[in-house]
Short mmCIF file of C-alpha atoms in Angstrom, two decimals:
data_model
loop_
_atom_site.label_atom_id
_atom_site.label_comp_id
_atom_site.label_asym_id
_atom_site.label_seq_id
_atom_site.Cartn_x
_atom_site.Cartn_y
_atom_site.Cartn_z
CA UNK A 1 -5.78 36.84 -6.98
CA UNK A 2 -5.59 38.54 -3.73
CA UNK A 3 -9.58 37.86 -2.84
CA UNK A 4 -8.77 33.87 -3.91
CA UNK A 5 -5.91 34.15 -1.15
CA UNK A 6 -8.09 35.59 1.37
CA UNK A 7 -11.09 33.43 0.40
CA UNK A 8 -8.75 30.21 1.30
CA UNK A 9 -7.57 31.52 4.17
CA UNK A 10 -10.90 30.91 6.01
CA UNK A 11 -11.27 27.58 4.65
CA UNK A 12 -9.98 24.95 6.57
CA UNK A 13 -6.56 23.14 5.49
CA UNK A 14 -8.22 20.03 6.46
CA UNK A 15 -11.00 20.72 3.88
CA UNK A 16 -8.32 21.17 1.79
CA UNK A 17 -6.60 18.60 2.31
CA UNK A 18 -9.71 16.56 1.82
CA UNK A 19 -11.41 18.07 -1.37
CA UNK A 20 -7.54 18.58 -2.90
CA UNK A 21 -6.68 15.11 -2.23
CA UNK A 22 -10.20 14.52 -4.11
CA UNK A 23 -9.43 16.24 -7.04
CA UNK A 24 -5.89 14.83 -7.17
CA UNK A 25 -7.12 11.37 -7.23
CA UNK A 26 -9.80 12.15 -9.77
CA UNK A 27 -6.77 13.44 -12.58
CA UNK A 28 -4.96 10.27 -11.53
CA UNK A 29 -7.81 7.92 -12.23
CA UNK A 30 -8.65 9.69 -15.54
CA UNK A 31 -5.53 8.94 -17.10
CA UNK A 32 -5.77 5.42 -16.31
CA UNK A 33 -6.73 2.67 -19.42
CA UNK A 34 -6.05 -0.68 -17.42
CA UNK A 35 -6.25 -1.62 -13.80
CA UNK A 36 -3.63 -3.36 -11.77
CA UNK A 37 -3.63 -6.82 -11.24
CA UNK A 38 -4.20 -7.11 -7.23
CA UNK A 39 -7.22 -4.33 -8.26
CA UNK A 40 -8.50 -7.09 -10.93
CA UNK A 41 -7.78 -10.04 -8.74
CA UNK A 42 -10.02 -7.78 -5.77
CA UNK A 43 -13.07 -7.25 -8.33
CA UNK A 44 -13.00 -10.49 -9.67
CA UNK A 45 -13.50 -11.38 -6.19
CA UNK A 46 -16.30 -9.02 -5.55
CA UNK A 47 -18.36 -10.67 -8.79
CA UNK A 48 -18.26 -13.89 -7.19
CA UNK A 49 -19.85 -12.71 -4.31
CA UNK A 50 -22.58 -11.29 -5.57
CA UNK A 51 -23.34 -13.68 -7.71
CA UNK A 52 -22.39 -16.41 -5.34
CA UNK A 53 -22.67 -15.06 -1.43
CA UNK A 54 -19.81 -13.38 0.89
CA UNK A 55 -18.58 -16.95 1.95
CA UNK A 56 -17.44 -17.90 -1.64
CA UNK A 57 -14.18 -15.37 -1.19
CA UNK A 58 -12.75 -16.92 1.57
CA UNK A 59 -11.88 -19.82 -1.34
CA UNK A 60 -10.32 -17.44 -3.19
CA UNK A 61 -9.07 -14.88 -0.53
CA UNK A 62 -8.19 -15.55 3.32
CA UNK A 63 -8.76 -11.77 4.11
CA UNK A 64 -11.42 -11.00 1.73
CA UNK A 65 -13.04 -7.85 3.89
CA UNK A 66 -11.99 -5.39 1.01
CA UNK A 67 -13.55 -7.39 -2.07
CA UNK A 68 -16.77 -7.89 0.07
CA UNK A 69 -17.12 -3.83 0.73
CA UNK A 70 -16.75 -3.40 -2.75
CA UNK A 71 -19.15 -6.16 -4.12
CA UNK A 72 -21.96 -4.96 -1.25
CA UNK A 73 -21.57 -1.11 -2.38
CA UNK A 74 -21.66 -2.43 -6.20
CA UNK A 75 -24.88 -3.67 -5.02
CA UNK A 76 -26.24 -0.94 -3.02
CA UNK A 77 -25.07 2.07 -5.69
CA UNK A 78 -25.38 0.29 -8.72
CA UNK A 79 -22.38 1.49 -9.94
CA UNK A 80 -19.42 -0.53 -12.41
CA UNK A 81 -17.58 -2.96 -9.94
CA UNK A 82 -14.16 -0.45 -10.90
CA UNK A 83 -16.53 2.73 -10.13
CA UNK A 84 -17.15 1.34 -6.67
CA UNK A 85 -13.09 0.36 -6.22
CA UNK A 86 -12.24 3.94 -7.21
CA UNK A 87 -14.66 5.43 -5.04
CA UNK A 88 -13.88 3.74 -2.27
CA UNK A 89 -10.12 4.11 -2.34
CA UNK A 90 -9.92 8.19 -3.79
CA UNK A 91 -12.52 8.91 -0.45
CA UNK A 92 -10.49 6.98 1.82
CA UNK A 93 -7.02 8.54 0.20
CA UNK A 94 -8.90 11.87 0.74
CA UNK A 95 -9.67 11.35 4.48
CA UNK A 96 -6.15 10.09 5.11
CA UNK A 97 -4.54 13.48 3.81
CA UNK A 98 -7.28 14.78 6.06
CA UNK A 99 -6.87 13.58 9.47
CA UNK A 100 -2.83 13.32 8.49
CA UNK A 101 -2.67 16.95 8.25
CA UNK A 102 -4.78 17.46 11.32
CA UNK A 103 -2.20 15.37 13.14
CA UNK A 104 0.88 17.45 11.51
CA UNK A 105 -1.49 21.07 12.46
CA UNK A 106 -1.47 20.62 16.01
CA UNK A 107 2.32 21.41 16.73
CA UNK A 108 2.78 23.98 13.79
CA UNK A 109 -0.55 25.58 13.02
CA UNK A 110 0.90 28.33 11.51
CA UNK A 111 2.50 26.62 9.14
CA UNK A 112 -0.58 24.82 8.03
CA UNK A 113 -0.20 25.75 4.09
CA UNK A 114 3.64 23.92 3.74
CA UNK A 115 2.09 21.08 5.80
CA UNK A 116 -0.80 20.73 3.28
CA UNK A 117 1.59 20.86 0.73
CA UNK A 118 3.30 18.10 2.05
CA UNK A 119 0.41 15.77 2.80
CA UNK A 120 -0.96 16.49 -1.16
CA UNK A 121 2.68 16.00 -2.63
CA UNK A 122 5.05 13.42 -0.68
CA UNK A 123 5.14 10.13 -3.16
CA UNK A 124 4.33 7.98 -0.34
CA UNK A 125 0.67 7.59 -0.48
CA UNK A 126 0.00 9.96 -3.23
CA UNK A 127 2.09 7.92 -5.87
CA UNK A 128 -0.69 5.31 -5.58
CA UNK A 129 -4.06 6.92 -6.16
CA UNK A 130 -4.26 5.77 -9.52
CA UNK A 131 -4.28 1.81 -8.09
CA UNK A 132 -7.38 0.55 -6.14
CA UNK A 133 -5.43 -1.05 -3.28
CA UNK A 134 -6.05 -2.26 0.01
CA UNK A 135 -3.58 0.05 1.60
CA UNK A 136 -5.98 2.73 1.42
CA UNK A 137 -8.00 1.93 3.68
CA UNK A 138 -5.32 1.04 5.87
CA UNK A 139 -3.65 4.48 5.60
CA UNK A 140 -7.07 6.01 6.35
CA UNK A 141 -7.93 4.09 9.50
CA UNK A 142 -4.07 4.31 10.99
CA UNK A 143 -4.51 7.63 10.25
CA UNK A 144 -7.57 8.02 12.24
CA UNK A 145 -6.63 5.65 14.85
CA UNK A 146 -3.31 8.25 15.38
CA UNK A 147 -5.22 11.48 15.63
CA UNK A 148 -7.79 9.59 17.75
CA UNK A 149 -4.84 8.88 20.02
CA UNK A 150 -3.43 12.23 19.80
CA UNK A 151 -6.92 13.70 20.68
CA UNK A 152 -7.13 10.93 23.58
CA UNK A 153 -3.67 11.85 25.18
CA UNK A 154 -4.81 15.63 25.58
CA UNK A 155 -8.23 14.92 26.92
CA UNK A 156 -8.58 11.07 27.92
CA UNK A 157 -12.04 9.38 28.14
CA UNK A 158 -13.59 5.98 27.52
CA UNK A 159 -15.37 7.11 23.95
CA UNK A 160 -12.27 8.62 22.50
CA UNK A 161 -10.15 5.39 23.55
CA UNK A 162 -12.52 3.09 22.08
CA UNK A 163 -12.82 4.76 19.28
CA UNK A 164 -8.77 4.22 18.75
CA UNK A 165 -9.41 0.14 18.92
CA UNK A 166 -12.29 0.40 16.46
CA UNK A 167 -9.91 2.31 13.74
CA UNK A 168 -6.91 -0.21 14.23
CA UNK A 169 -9.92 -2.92 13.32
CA UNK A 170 -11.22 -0.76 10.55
CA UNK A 171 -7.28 -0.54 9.21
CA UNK A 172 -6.85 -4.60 10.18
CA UNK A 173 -9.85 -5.73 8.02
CA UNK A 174 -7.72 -4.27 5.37
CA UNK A 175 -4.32 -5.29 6.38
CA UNK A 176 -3.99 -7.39 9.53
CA UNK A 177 -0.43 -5.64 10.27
CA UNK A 178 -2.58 -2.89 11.62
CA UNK A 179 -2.72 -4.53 14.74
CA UNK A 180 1.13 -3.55 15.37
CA UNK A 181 -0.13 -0.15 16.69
CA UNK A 182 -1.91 -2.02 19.43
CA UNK A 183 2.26 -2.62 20.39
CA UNK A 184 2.97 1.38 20.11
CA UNK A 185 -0.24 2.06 21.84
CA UNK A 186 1.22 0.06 24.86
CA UNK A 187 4.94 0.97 24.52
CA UNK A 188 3.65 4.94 24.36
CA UNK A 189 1.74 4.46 27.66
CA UNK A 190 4.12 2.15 29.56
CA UNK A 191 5.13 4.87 31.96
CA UNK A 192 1.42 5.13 32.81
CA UNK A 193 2.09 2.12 35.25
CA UNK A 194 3.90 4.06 37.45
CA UNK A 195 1.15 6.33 38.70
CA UNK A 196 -2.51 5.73 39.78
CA UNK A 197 -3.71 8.41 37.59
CA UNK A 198 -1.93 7.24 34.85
CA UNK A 199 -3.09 3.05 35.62
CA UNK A 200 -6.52 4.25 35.45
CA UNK A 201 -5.89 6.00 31.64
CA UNK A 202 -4.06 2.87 30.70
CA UNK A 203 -6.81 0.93 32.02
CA UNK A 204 -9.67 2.78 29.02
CA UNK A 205 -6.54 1.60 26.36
CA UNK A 206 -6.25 -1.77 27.61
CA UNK A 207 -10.25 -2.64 28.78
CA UNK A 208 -11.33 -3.08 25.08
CA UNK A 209 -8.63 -4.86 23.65
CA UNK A 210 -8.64 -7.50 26.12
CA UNK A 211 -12.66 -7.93 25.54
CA UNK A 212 -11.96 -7.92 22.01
CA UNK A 213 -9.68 -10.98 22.22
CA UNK A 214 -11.94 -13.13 24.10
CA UNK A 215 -15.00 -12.31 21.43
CA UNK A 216 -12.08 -12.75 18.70
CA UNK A 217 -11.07 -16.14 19.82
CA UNK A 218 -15.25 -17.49 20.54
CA UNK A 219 -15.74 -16.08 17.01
CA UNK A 220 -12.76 -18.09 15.54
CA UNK A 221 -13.97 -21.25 17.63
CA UNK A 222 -17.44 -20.55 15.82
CA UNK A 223 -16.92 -19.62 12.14
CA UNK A 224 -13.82 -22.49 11.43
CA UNK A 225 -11.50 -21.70 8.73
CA UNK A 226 -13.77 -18.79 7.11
CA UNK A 227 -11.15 -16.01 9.38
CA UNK A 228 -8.45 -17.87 10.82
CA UNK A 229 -6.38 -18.49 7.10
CA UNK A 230 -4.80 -14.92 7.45
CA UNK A 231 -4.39 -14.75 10.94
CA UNK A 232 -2.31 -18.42 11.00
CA UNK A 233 -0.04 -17.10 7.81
CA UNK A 234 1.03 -13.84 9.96
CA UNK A 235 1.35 -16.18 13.27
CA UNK A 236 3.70 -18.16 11.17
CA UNK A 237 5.68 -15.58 9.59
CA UNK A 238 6.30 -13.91 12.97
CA UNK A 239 6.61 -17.67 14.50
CA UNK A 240 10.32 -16.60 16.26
CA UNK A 241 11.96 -20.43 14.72
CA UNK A 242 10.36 -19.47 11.59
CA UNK A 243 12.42 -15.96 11.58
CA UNK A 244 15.62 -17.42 12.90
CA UNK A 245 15.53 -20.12 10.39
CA UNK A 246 15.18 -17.61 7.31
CA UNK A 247 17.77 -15.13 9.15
CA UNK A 248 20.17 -17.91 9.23
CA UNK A 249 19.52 -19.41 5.40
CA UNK A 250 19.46 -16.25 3.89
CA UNK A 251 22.91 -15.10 6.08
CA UNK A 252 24.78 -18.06 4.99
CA UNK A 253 24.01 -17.90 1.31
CA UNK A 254 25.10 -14.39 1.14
CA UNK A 255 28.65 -15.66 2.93
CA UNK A 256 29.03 -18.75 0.52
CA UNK A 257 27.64 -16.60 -2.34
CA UNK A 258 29.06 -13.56 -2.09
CA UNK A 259 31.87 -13.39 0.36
CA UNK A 260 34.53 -15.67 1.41
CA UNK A 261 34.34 -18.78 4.03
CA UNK A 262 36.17 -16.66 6.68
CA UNK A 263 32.90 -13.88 6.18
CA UNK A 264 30.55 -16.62 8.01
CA UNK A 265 30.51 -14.71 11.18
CA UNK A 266 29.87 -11.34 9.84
CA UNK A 267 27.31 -12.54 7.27
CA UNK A 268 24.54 -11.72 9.72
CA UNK A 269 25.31 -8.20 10.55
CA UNK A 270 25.61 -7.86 6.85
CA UNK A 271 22.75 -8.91 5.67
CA UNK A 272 20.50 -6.77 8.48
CA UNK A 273 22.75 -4.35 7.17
CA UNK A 274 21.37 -4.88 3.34
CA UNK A 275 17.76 -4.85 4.04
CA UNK A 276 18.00 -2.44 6.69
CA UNK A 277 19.74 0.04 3.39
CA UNK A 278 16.70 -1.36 0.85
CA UNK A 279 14.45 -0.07 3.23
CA UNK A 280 16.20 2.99 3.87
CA UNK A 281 16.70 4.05 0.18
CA UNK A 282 12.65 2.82 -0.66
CA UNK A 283 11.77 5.18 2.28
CA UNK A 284 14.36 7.80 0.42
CA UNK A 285 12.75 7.42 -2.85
CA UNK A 286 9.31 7.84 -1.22
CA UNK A 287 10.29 11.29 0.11
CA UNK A 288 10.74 12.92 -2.99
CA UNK A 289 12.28 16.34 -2.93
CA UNK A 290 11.76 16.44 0.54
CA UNK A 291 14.73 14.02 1.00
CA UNK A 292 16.76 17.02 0.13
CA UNK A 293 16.51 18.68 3.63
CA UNK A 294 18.35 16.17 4.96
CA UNK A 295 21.44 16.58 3.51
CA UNK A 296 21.64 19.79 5.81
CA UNK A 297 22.91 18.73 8.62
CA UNK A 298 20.23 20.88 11.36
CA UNK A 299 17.76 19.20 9.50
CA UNK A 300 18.66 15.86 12.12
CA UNK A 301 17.89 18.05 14.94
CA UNK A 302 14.31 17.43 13.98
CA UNK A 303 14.53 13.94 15.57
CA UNK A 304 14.39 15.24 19.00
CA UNK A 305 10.63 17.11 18.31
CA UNK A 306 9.51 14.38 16.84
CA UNK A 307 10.55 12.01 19.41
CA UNK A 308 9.17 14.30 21.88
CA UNK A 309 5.62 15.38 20.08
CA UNK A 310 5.04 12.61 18.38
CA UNK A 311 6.35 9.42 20.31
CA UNK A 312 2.88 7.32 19.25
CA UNK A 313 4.45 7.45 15.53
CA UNK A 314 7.84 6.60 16.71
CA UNK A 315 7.32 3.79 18.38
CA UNK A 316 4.71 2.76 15.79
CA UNK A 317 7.43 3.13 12.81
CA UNK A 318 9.94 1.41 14.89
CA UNK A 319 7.71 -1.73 15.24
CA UNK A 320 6.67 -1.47 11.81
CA UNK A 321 10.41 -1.17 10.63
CA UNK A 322 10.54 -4.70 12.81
CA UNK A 323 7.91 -6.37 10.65
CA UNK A 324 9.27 -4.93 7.13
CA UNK A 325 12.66 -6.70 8.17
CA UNK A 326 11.15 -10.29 9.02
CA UNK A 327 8.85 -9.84 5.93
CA UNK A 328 12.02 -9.54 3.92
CA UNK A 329 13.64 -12.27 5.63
CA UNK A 330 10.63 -14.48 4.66
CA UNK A 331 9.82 -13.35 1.10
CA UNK A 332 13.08 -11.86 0.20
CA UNK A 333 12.16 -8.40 -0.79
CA UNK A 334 10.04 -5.18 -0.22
CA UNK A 335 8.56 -2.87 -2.71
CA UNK A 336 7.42 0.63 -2.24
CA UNK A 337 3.79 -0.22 -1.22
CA UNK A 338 4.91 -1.94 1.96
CA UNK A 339 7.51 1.10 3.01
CA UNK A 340 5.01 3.70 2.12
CA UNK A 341 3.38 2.94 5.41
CA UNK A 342 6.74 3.93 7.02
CA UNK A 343 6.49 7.13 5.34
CA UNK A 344 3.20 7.54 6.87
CA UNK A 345 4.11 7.23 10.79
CA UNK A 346 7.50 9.29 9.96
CA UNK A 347 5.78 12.25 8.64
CA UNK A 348 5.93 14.58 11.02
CA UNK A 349 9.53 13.79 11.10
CA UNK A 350 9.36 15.20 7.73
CA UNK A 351 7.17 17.81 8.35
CA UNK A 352 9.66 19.44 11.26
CA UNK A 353 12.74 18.63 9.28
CA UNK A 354 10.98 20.89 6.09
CA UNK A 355 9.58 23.42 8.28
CA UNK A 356 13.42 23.98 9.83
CA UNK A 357 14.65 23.89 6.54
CA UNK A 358 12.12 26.67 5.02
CA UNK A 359 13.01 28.87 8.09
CA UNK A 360 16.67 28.95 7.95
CA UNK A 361 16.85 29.08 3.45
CA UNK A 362 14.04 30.92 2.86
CA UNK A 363 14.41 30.87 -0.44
CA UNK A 364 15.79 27.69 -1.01
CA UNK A 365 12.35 27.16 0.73
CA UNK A 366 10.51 28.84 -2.51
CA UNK A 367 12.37 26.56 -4.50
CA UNK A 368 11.44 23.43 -2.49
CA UNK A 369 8.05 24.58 -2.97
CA UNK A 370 7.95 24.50 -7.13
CA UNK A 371 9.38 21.23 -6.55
CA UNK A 372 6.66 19.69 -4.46
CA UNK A 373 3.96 21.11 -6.91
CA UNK A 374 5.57 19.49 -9.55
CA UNK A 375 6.04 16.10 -7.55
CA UNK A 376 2.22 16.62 -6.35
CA UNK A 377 1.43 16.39 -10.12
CA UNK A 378 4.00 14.22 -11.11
CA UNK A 379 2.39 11.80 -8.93
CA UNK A 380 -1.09 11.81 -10.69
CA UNK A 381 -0.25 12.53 -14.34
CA UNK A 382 1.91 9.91 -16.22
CA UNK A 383 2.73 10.60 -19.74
CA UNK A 384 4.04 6.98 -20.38
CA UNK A 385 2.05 4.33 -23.00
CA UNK A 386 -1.35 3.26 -21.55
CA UNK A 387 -1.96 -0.21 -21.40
CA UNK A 388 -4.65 -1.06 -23.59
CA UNK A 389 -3.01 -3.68 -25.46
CA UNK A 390 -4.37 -5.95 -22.42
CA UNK A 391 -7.92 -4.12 -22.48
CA UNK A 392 -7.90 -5.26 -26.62
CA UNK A 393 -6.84 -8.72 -26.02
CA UNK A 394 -8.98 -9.43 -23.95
CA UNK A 395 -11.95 -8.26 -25.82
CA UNK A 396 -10.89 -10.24 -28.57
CA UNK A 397 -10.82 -13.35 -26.91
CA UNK A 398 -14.55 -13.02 -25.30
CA UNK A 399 -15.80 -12.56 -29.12
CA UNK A 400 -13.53 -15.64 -30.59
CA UNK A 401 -13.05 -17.72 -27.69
CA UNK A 402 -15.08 -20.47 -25.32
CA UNK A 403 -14.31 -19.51 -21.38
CA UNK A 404 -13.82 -22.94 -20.80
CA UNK A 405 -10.92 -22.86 -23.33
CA UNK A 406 -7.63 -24.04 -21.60
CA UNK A 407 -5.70 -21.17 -21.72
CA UNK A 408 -2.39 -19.54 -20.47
CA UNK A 409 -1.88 -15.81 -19.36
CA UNK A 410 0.94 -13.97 -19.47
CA UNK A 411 -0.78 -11.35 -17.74
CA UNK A 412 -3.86 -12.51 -15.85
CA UNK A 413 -5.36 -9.18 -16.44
CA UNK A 414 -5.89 -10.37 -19.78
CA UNK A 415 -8.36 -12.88 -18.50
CA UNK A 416 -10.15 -10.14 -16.57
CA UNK A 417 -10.84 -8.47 -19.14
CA UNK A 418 -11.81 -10.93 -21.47
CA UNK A 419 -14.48 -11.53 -18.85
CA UNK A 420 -13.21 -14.75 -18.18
CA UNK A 421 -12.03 -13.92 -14.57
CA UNK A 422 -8.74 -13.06 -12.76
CA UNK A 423 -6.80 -16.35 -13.17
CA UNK A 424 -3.68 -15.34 -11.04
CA UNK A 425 -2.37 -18.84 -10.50
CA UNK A 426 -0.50 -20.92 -12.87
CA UNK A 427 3.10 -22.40 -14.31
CA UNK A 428 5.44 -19.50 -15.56
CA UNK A 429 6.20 -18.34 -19.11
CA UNK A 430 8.98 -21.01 -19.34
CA UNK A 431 7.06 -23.85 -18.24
CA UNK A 432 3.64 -22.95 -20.18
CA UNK A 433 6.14 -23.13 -23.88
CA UNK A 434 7.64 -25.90 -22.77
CA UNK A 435 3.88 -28.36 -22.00
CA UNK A 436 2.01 -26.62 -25.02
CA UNK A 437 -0.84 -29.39 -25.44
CA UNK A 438 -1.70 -28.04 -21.95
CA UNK A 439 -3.02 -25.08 -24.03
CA UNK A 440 -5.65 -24.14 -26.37
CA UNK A 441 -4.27 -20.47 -26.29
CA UNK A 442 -1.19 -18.71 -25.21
CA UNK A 443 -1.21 -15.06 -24.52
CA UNK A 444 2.04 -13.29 -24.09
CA UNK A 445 4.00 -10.29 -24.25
CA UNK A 446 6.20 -10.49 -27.37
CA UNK A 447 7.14 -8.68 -30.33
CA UNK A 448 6.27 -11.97 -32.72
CA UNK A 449 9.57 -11.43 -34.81
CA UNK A 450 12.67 -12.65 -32.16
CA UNK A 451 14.38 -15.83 -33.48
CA UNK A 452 13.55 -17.97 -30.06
CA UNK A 453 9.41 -17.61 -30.97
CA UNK A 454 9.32 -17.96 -34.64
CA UNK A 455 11.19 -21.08 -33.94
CA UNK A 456 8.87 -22.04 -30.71
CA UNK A 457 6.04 -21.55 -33.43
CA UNK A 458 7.78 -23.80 -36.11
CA UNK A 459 8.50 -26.34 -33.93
CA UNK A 460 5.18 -27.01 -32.47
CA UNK A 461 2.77 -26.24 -35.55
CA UNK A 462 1.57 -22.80 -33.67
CA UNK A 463 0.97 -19.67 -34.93
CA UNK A 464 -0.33 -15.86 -34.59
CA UNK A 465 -3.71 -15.82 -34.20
CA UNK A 466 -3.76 -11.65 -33.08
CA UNK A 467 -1.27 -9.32 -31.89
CA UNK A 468 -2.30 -6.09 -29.92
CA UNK A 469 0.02 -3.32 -29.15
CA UNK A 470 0.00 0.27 -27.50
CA UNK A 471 1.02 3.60 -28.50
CA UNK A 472 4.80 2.46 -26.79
CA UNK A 473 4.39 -1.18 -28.98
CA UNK A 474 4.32 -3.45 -26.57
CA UNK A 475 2.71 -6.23 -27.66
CA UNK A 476 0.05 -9.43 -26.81
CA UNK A 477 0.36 -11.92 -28.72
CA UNK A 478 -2.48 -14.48 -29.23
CA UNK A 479 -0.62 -17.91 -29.96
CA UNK A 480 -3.06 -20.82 -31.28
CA UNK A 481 -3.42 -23.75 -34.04
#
């Protein structure tokens, strides 16, 4: 055991990091019967193009960059179309905990091993690696855009800070919010302006960008709607009327809802207040036992570091905290996916505020570290009912059924496995039983004995053609004539 120890310590933690987060994803994956829906809506997309050329997903997608990468690699490799996805997303998940724990190594190097544990085990991030998403690659290229920065703020040059604006487009072409770190990137450097050294470091961040927006807008002129679909939906949703407007809805239907008429004024500050907490207990939940050093209260005193060592990821979070708010104004919720990202930029707040915590309990420390192995596995290994009630449905419908059959989806995955593509559009579950000569087929998630469908079924001369269930029993149920 003792040669293993000394063996890894003269291996690189970034290696590591890398190779672990590898393996990690590769347990995750194997465990995994069905897909998700965005990652069969993504390689439905990526069939179309290669049976029909790039430009076809624009009709289906306005920001279609990740669908095409996987449908040109399916191509190139020859691999299965979810093959490609998972390859694409474990390797970019693996250089993510990579250049993450590169970023964390350079203020506590000898801490490296706790910091690797962190990067393999905090839920954020790692809770997704069985999902083929398009946040990976926008972790990876933040990620690489940050320790670019980092590297660029200790050394400067023209290479290094073009290489920064050629990760935030790598991260945009998977998630156009990416292009919020362009805002920290200028925040971090504003006192730059205020010395001729520091105008002419400012000046290698600021040269590209401003190229790059003059090419971006000819391009736009040139290529019509095919890129500008995505770009006018964000424009929109930041518009400044647009946000006031759903500040101002949403405010006063929480005072007439909730609260009484004399509440109007204070509705506002309330309901900041509300999505400032869902955030804020998201980002909690996405800590996993780390959230526990915070209830100590030196743990705060971590703030300060971070501020000071890391002000690129504060200012970054803060902005991105900004945009989480008006996308909750807009759509009226966020979900873990979205915060995780958050999680990402306020790492190293996590990192000092463990590394404080391990120093002053040490063995509270040992304890913290059993539970971070376990959450690290927790994360990959689920020991819930697989899914393959949608895989079997949908095999029996390509055998039994015409594609061009009109039929509703409870689950569109259903489709997608039937072969028949990823139909993600259509009336709900309410609306599809109450028009059902619209349908050839209905496909839902049902037990087949409750009162309401036995008496759907009566009523409208219907019946079960197939039901499919899992190891848990949940049920499809194939509804026809």
């Amino acid at each position: 055991m003792q040669t293993i120890f000394s063996r890894l310590e003269r291996v690189s933690p970034v290696w590591l990091a890398f190779f672990g987060s590898l393996l990690l994803s590769i347990i995750a994956v194997s465990g995994e019967a069905t897909i998700g829906k965005d990652a069969a809506f993504y390689i439905d997309i990526a069939q179309r193009v290669d049976a029909e050329g790039a430009k076809t997903a624009i009709q289906f997608f306005n920001w279609p960059w990740f669908p095409i990468l996987l449908a040109w690699t399916h191509s190139l490799l020859g691999l299965s179309y979810e093959l490609t996805a998972y390859f694409w997303c474990g390797l970019l998940m693996a250089g993510s905990s990579a250049l993450l724990l590169a970023c964390l190594q350079r203020s506590m190097p000898e801490r490296r091993w706790w910091l690797l544990l962190l990067v393999l085990a905090v839920p954020a991030m790692n809770a997704f690696r069985n999902d083929i998403l398009r946040e990976q690659g926008f972790w990876f290229f933040s990620a690489l855009a940050l320790w670019l920065a980092l590297a660029w703020d200790r050394r400067g040059g023209w290479w290094l800070a073009a290489g920064i604006h050629l990760a935030i487009l790598g991260a945009a072409l998977f998630r156009l919010e990416a292009l919020m770190l362009l805002g920290a990137l200028a925040v971090w450097r504003l006192p730059d302006l205020f010395s001729r050294a520091g105008m002419l470091r400012l000046l290698q961040l600021a040269l590209l960008p401003l190229v790059a927006l003059l090419f971006a807008v000819l391009a736009l002129g040139v290529a019509g709607e095919f890129s500008q679909g995505r770009v006018e939906y964000y424009l929109q949703m930041l518009d400044p009327s647009a946000v006031r407007m759903a500040f101002q809805g949403k405010a006063d239907a929480l005072a007439q809802g909730v609260f009484a008429q004399y509440m109007d004024d204070e509705a506002g500050p309330l309901l900041l207040g509300v999505i400032l907490l869902a955030v804020l207990l998201t980002f909690i939940k996405l800590c996993g036992p780390l959230a526990l050093v915070f209830l100590q209260r030196h743990a705060w005193g971590a703030l300060a570091r971070f501020w000071r060592e890391y002000r690129l990821f504060a200012w970054a979070a803060l902005i991105y905290l900004a945009v989480l708010v008006v996308f909750f104004l807009q759509h009226g919720f966020v979900n873990s996916r979205y915060v995780s990202y958050l999680n990402l930029l306020l790492l190293p707040l996590l990192a000092f505020a463990m590394i404080d915590f391990v120093g002053r309990f040490p063995r509270l420390g040992k304890v913290l570290a059993v539970l971070l192995v376990l959450q690290m596995f927790d994360n990959v290994i689920s020991l819930s009912a697989r899914k393959t009630h949608y895989v079997d449905a949908g095999q029996w419908m390509s055998q039994y059924v015409a594609p061009s059959a009109r039929i509703y989806y409870d689950d569109p995955r259903i489709g997608y496995y039937a072969g028949f593509g990823y139909r993600a559009l259509g009336p709900s579950l309410q609306q599809a039983l109450e028009q059902p000569d619209a349908f050839d087929y209905l496909l839902i998630e049902a037990d087949g004995d409750e009162p309401w469908l036995l008496e759907w079924l009566e009523q409208h001369d219907r019946r079960v053609l197939a039901r499919f269930a899992n190891r848990k029993d949940d049920a499809v149920l194939v509804i026809g004539r």
